[in-house]
Amino acid sequence: MLSFGTAGCNSGCRFCQNFDIAKARIIDKLSVGASPEKIAQVVASRGIDSVAFTYNDPIVFAEYAIDTAQACRALGIHPIAVTAGYMSAEARPDFYAAMDAANIDLKGFTEDFYWKVTGTHLADVLATIDHAVNEARTPEGEHVWVELTTLLIPGLNDDDAQLHAECTWIGKHLGPDVPLHFSAFHPSYRIMDVPPTPHETLTRARAIALAEGLHYVYAGNVHDREGDTTYCPNPQCHAKLIERDWYRIIADRLSASSGGNGHCPQCGTAIAGRW
């Protein structure tokens, strides 16, 4: 996968991990120009099959992202958006229709947290997520594949009430098969006085999500083979399907060569995803 971004952001997250890019003021001196077609050609020449618009939110360069996504798709390359999902209802259809997949940050689950810590609004993000999961279609008519990420910040968005409310909303509005990643926070930008997320917090959050009925829940930014592993959602099976440690894949039993091909090779249950 090739990942790239531009500069600037429409969110004001006080914990921004990429603030040097998102808050850049001299991007014209540091950036390299590239047309959508050039990006697609470079990716194809290297045998890469996907491009991620990330580092800063692609919503701020939506037209460029859409044009690049179309150029990539013409060469069989999959466009992926990594975004906070803070955008208007008018912009959503064109943006998500250009993508094959998206990872959307659900940064917390109270309006108070969203406004005070990110400068944005929870309701707008939830509306975007709802659209991306339930309405957005690729040009081929397939659902856009969507995953969610919540960065857990000690004392700000990691209490049981928020976690239960978030997971209940996901199950009710999106269904149990949308993957949810709980990631560990590290002090950054304007939140330097909060300690890193304890591993136990990620474990607790994952347990809450699973108890709420979500099928694919992960612990991120830490070494946690159990929390990184994809399990069969069939309660009578629960086989380990894709074992990971951080970003390293230890075993993949879903591949066609392992007898999986998108289904659990042990019980035959279909596994949500793009395989």
Short mmCIF file of C-alpha atoms in Angstrom, two decimals:
data_model
loop_
_atom_site.label_atom_id
_atom_site.label_comp_id
_atom_site.label_asym_id
_atom_site.label_seq_id
_atom_site.Cartn_x
_atom_site.Cartn_y
_atom_site.Cartn_z
CA MET A 1 0.00 0.00 0.00
CA LEU A 2 1.12 3.53 -0.82
CA SER A 3 0.11 6.14 1.76
CA PHE A 4 0.18 9.87 1.16
CA GLY A 5 -1.41 13.13 2.25
CA THR A 6 -1.24 16.89 1.84
CA ALA A 7 -1.50 19.41 4.67
CA GLY A 8 -4.15 20.97 6.85
CA CYS A 9 -7.20 19.55 8.60
CA ASN A 10 -10.80 20.51 9.34
CA SER A 11 -10.60 19.11 12.88
CA GLY A 12 -8.76 20.71 15.80
CA CYS A 13 -7.80 17.61 17.79
CA ARG A 14 -5.70 18.55 20.80
CA PHE A 15 -4.04 15.12 20.69
CA CYS A 16 -3.16 15.16 16.96
CA GLN A 17 -0.44 12.62 16.18
CA ASN A 18 0.37 14.30 12.85
CA PHE A 19 0.16 17.94 13.94
CA ASP A 20 3.31 18.87 11.99
CA ILE A 21 1.37 18.00 8.82
CA ALA A 22 -2.16 18.91 9.88
CA LYS A 23 -1.06 22.33 11.16
CA ALA A 24 1.62 22.99 8.52
CA ARG A 25 2.08 26.54 7.32
CA ILE A 26 4.95 26.06 4.87
CA ILE A 27 3.65 23.12 2.88
CA ASP A 28 4.39 24.93 -0.39
CA LYS A 29 8.10 24.69 0.44
CA LEU A 30 8.04 21.07 1.56
CA SER A 31 5.58 19.30 -0.73
CA VAL A 32 6.10 17.54 -4.03
CA GLY A 33 3.57 17.99 -6.79
CA ALA A 34 1.92 14.92 -8.31
CA SER A 35 -1.08 14.61 -10.57
CA PRO A 36 -3.69 11.90 -9.89
CA GLU A 37 -2.55 10.07 -13.01
CA LYS A 38 1.10 10.23 -11.95
CA ILE A 39 0.30 8.75 -8.54
CA ALA A 40 -1.66 5.91 -10.13
CA GLN A 41 1.14 5.20 -12.61
CA VAL A 42 3.82 5.11 -9.90
CA VAL A 43 1.73 2.78 -7.76
CA ALA A 44 1.02 0.45 -10.68
CA SER A 45 4.69 0.39 -11.74
CA ARG A 46 5.65 -0.89 -8.30
CA GLY A 47 3.04 -3.62 -8.21
CA ILE A 48 1.12 -2.02 -5.34
CA ASP A 49 -2.61 -2.71 -5.27
CA SER A 50 -3.94 0.00 -2.93
CA VAL A 51 -3.51 3.69 -2.09
CA ALA A 52 -4.45 5.28 1.24
CA PHE A 53 -5.25 8.98 1.62
CA THR A 54 -4.04 9.61 5.16
CA TYR A 55 -1.75 11.58 7.55
CA ASN A 56 -4.07 14.58 7.23
CA ASP A 57 -7.78 14.24 6.56
CA PRO A 58 -8.50 13.67 2.85
CA ILE A 59 -11.75 15.58 3.28
CA VAL A 60 -9.71 18.81 3.03
CA PHE A 61 -8.45 17.74 -0.39
CA ALA A 62 -11.60 15.89 -1.40
CA GLU A 63 -11.55 16.81 -5.10
CA TYR A 64 -7.92 15.75 -5.45
CA ALA A 65 -8.62 12.54 -3.51
CA ILE A 66 -11.61 11.72 -5.73
CA ASP A 67 -9.64 12.37 -8.92
CA THR A 68 -6.76 10.24 -7.64
CA ALA A 69 -9.13 7.47 -6.58
CA GLN A 70 -10.63 7.39 -10.07
CA ALA A 71 -7.21 7.31 -11.71
CA CYS A 72 -6.15 4.48 -9.42
CA ARG A 73 -9.31 2.49 -9.99
CA ALA A 74 -8.77 2.70 -13.74
CA LEU A 75 -5.54 0.74 -13.21
CA GLY A 76 -7.06 -1.79 -10.82
CA ILE A 77 -5.74 -0.07 -7.68
CA HIS A 78 -7.97 0.19 -4.60
CA PRO A 79 -8.44 3.68 -3.06
CA ILE A 80 -8.80 3.87 0.73
CA ALA A 81 -9.70 6.89 2.88
CA VAL A 82 -8.37 7.33 6.42
CA THR A 83 -10.53 10.08 7.86
CA ALA A 84 -12.25 11.59 10.89
CA GLY A 85 -15.54 11.67 9.00
CA TYR A 86 -16.33 15.31 9.78
CA MET A 87 -18.01 16.53 6.61
CA SER A 88 -21.27 17.87 5.27
CA ALA A 89 -24.15 15.74 4.04
CA GLU A 90 -23.73 17.24 0.56
CA ALA A 91 -20.08 16.11 0.32
CA ARG A 92 -20.53 12.53 1.55
CA PRO A 93 -21.99 10.82 -1.53
CA ASP A 94 -19.29 11.87 -4.01
CA PHE A 95 -16.44 11.30 -1.58
CA TYR A 96 -17.37 7.80 -0.42
CA ALA A 97 -18.55 6.64 -3.85
CA ALA A 98 -14.95 7.13 -5.01
CA MET A 99 -13.51 4.83 -2.32
CA ASP A 100 -13.30 1.08 -2.02
CA ALA A 101 -12.72 1.26 1.73
CA ALA A 102 -12.43 3.70 4.62
CA ASN A 103 -11.12 3.76 8.14
CA ILE A 104 -13.11 6.37 10.06
CA ASP A 105 -12.12 7.69 13.47
CA LEU A 106 -14.90 7.60 16.05
CA LYS A 107 -12.96 9.66 18.55
CA GLY A 108 -15.32 9.38 21.50
CA PHE A 109 -19.02 9.20 22.20
CA THR A 110 -20.12 12.44 23.84
CA GLU A 111 -20.70 15.83 22.26
CA ASP A 112 -18.79 17.39 25.16
CA PHE A 113 -15.65 15.40 24.29
CA TYR A 114 -15.95 16.09 20.58
CA TRP A 115 -16.41 19.83 20.96
CA LYS A 116 -13.83 20.45 23.70
CA VAL A 117 -11.12 18.10 22.46
CA THR A 118 -11.55 18.03 18.66
CA GLY A 119 -13.49 21.20 17.88
CA THR A 120 -16.04 19.19 15.89
CA HIS A 121 -19.44 17.60 16.51
CA LEU A 122 -20.32 13.98 17.25
CA ALA A 123 -23.63 14.01 15.37
CA ASP A 124 -21.95 14.96 12.08
CA VAL A 125 -19.42 12.15 12.41
CA LEU A 126 -22.11 9.59 13.25
CA ALA A 127 -24.08 10.70 10.19
CA THR A 128 -21.00 10.23 8.01
CA ILE A 129 -20.32 6.77 9.43
CA ASP A 130 -23.96 5.78 8.91
CA HIS A 131 -23.80 6.93 5.28
CA ALA A 132 -20.46 5.23 4.59
CA VAL A 133 -21.62 1.87 5.97
CA ASN A 134 -25.25 1.76 4.94
CA GLU A 135 -25.51 3.86 1.78
CA ALA A 136 -22.16 4.34 0.05
CA ARG A 137 -21.46 2.15 -2.97
CA THR A 138 -18.41 1.79 -5.18
CA PRO A 139 -18.79 2.36 -8.94
CA GLU A 140 -19.18 -1.42 -9.23
CA GLY A 141 -22.17 -1.29 -6.88
CA GLU A 142 -20.46 -2.94 -3.89
CA HIS A 143 -20.67 -1.66 -0.33
CA VAL A 144 -17.70 0.46 0.70
CA TRP A 145 -15.77 -1.52 3.30
CA VAL A 146 -15.62 0.52 6.53
CA GLU A 147 -13.66 0.05 9.75
CA LEU A 148 -13.74 2.29 12.82
CA THR A 149 -10.95 3.39 15.15
CA THR A 150 -11.26 4.90 18.63
CA LEU A 151 -8.11 6.28 20.27
CA LEU A 152 -8.63 5.82 24.01
CA ILE A 153 -7.32 8.77 26.03
CA PRO A 154 -7.17 8.17 29.80
CA GLY A 155 -9.79 10.19 31.65
CA LEU A 156 -11.32 11.72 28.53
CA ASN A 157 -13.11 9.04 26.50
CA ASP A 158 -12.29 5.70 28.11
CA ASP A 159 -15.06 5.36 30.73
CA ASP A 160 -17.43 2.40 30.62
CA ALA A 161 -20.48 4.57 29.89
CA GLN A 162 -18.99 6.00 26.70
CA LEU A 163 -17.70 2.62 25.58
CA HIS A 164 -21.04 0.90 26.12
CA ALA A 165 -22.90 3.73 24.36
CA GLU A 166 -20.52 3.63 21.40
CA CYS A 167 -20.72 -0.12 20.96
CA THR A 168 -24.50 -0.14 21.38
CA TRP A 169 -24.82 2.51 18.65
CA ILE A 170 -22.53 0.57 16.32
CA GLY A 171 -24.49 -2.64 16.79
CA LYS A 172 -27.85 -0.93 16.29
CA HIS A 173 -27.01 1.32 13.34
CA LEU A 174 -24.18 -0.50 11.56
CA GLY A 175 -24.46 -4.14 12.58
CA PRO A 176 -21.99 -6.41 14.37
CA ASP A 177 -19.61 -6.97 11.44
CA VAL A 178 -18.04 -3.49 11.19
CA PRO A 179 -14.54 -3.88 12.70
CA LEU A 180 -13.72 -1.65 15.65
CA HIS A 181 -10.13 -0.84 16.63
CA PHE A 182 -9.32 0.53 20.09
CA SER A 183 -5.91 2.22 19.89
CA ALA A 184 -3.50 3.30 22.59
CA PHE A 185 -2.90 7.02 23.08
CA HIS A 186 0.58 8.53 23.44
CA PRO A 187 1.09 12.13 24.65
CA SER A 188 1.25 14.50 21.71
CA TYR A 189 0.68 18.09 20.57
CA ARG A 190 -1.46 19.87 23.18
CA ILE A 191 -2.17 16.90 25.43
CA MET A 192 1.19 16.15 26.97
CA ASP A 193 0.01 15.89 30.57
CA VAL A 194 -2.01 12.68 30.12
CA PRO A 195 -0.19 9.34 30.44
CA PRO A 196 -0.21 6.71 27.71
CA THR A 197 -3.20 4.39 27.60
CA PRO A 198 -2.71 1.39 29.92
CA HIS A 199 -2.92 -1.95 28.16
CA GLU A 200 -5.66 -2.97 30.57
CA THR A 201 -7.87 -0.17 29.22
CA LEU A 202 -7.69 -1.62 25.71
CA THR A 203 -8.48 -5.07 27.08
CA ARG A 204 -11.46 -3.71 29.02
CA ALA A 205 -12.78 -1.79 26.03
CA ARG A 206 -12.46 -4.83 23.79
CA ALA A 207 -14.31 -6.98 26.34
CA ILE A 208 -17.15 -4.42 26.48
CA ALA A 209 -17.45 -4.35 22.69
CA LEU A 210 -17.52 -8.13 22.44
CA ALA A 211 -20.11 -8.31 25.22
CA GLU A 212 -22.22 -5.82 23.22
CA GLY A 213 -22.23 -8.31 20.37
CA LEU A 214 -19.62 -6.86 18.00
CA HIS A 215 -17.76 -9.57 16.08
CA TYR A 216 -14.44 -8.01 15.11
CA VAL A 217 -12.79 -5.92 17.83
CA TYR A 218 -9.08 -5.19 18.05
CA ALA A 219 -6.48 -3.61 20.32
CA GLY A 220 -4.11 -1.28 18.46
CA ASN A 221 -0.74 0.42 18.98
CA VAL A 222 0.33 -2.36 21.37
CA HIS A 223 1.65 -5.90 21.21
CA ASP A 224 -1.42 -8.02 21.92
CA ARG A 225 -1.75 -11.19 19.86
CA GLU A 226 -5.16 -12.04 21.28
CA GLY A 227 -6.44 -8.51 20.81
CA ASP A 228 -5.05 -8.32 17.27
CA THR A 229 -6.43 -11.66 16.10
CA THR A 230 -9.51 -12.19 13.95
CA TYR A 231 -11.70 -14.97 15.35
CA CYS A 232 -14.59 -16.81 13.75
CA PRO A 233 -17.77 -15.11 15.04
CA ASN A 234 -19.62 -18.44 15.25
CA PRO A 235 -19.86 -18.96 19.05
CA GLN A 236 -19.65 -22.74 18.57
CA CYS A 237 -16.37 -22.35 16.69
CA HIS A 238 -14.36 -19.23 17.62
CA ALA A 239 -11.37 -20.48 15.61
CA LYS A 240 -8.34 -18.24 15.20
CA LEU A 241 -8.41 -17.10 11.58
CA ILE A 242 -5.86 -14.30 11.20
CA GLU A 243 -3.26 -14.05 13.95
CA ARG A 244 -1.40 -10.75 14.22
CA ASP A 245 1.12 -9.08 16.47
CA TRP A 246 0.94 -5.30 16.01
CA TYR A 247 1.23 -4.98 12.20
CA ARG A 248 2.78 -8.39 11.61
CA ILE A 249 0.61 -11.27 10.36
CA ILE A 250 1.58 -14.51 12.11
CA ALA A 251 -0.92 -16.80 10.40
CA ASP A 252 -3.67 -16.40 7.79
CA ARG A 253 -6.17 -19.26 7.68
CA LEU A 254 -8.63 -17.31 5.55
CA SER A 255 -6.52 -17.45 2.41
CA ALA A 256 -7.63 -19.72 -0.42
CA SER A 257 -4.42 -21.72 -0.01
CA SER A 258 -5.45 -22.51 3.58
CA GLY A 259 -8.95 -23.56 2.59
CA GLY A 260 -10.58 -20.34 3.80
CA ASN A 261 -11.27 -18.03 0.85
CA GLY A 262 -13.36 -15.67 3.00
CA HIS A 263 -14.94 -18.42 5.11
CA CYS A 264 -13.83 -20.08 8.31
CA PRO A 265 -12.07 -23.27 7.16
CA GLN A 266 -13.20 -25.01 10.34
CA CYS A 267 -16.98 -24.38 10.33
CA GLY A 268 -17.68 -22.61 7.03
CA THR A 269 -18.98 -19.36 8.52
CA ALA A 270 -18.63 -16.38 6.14
CA ILE A 271 -16.18 -13.81 7.51
CA ALA A 272 -16.93 -10.15 6.83
CA GLY A 273 -14.22 -8.35 4.89
CA ARG A 274 -12.52 -8.14 1.51
CA TRP A 275 -10.52 -11.28 0.88
#
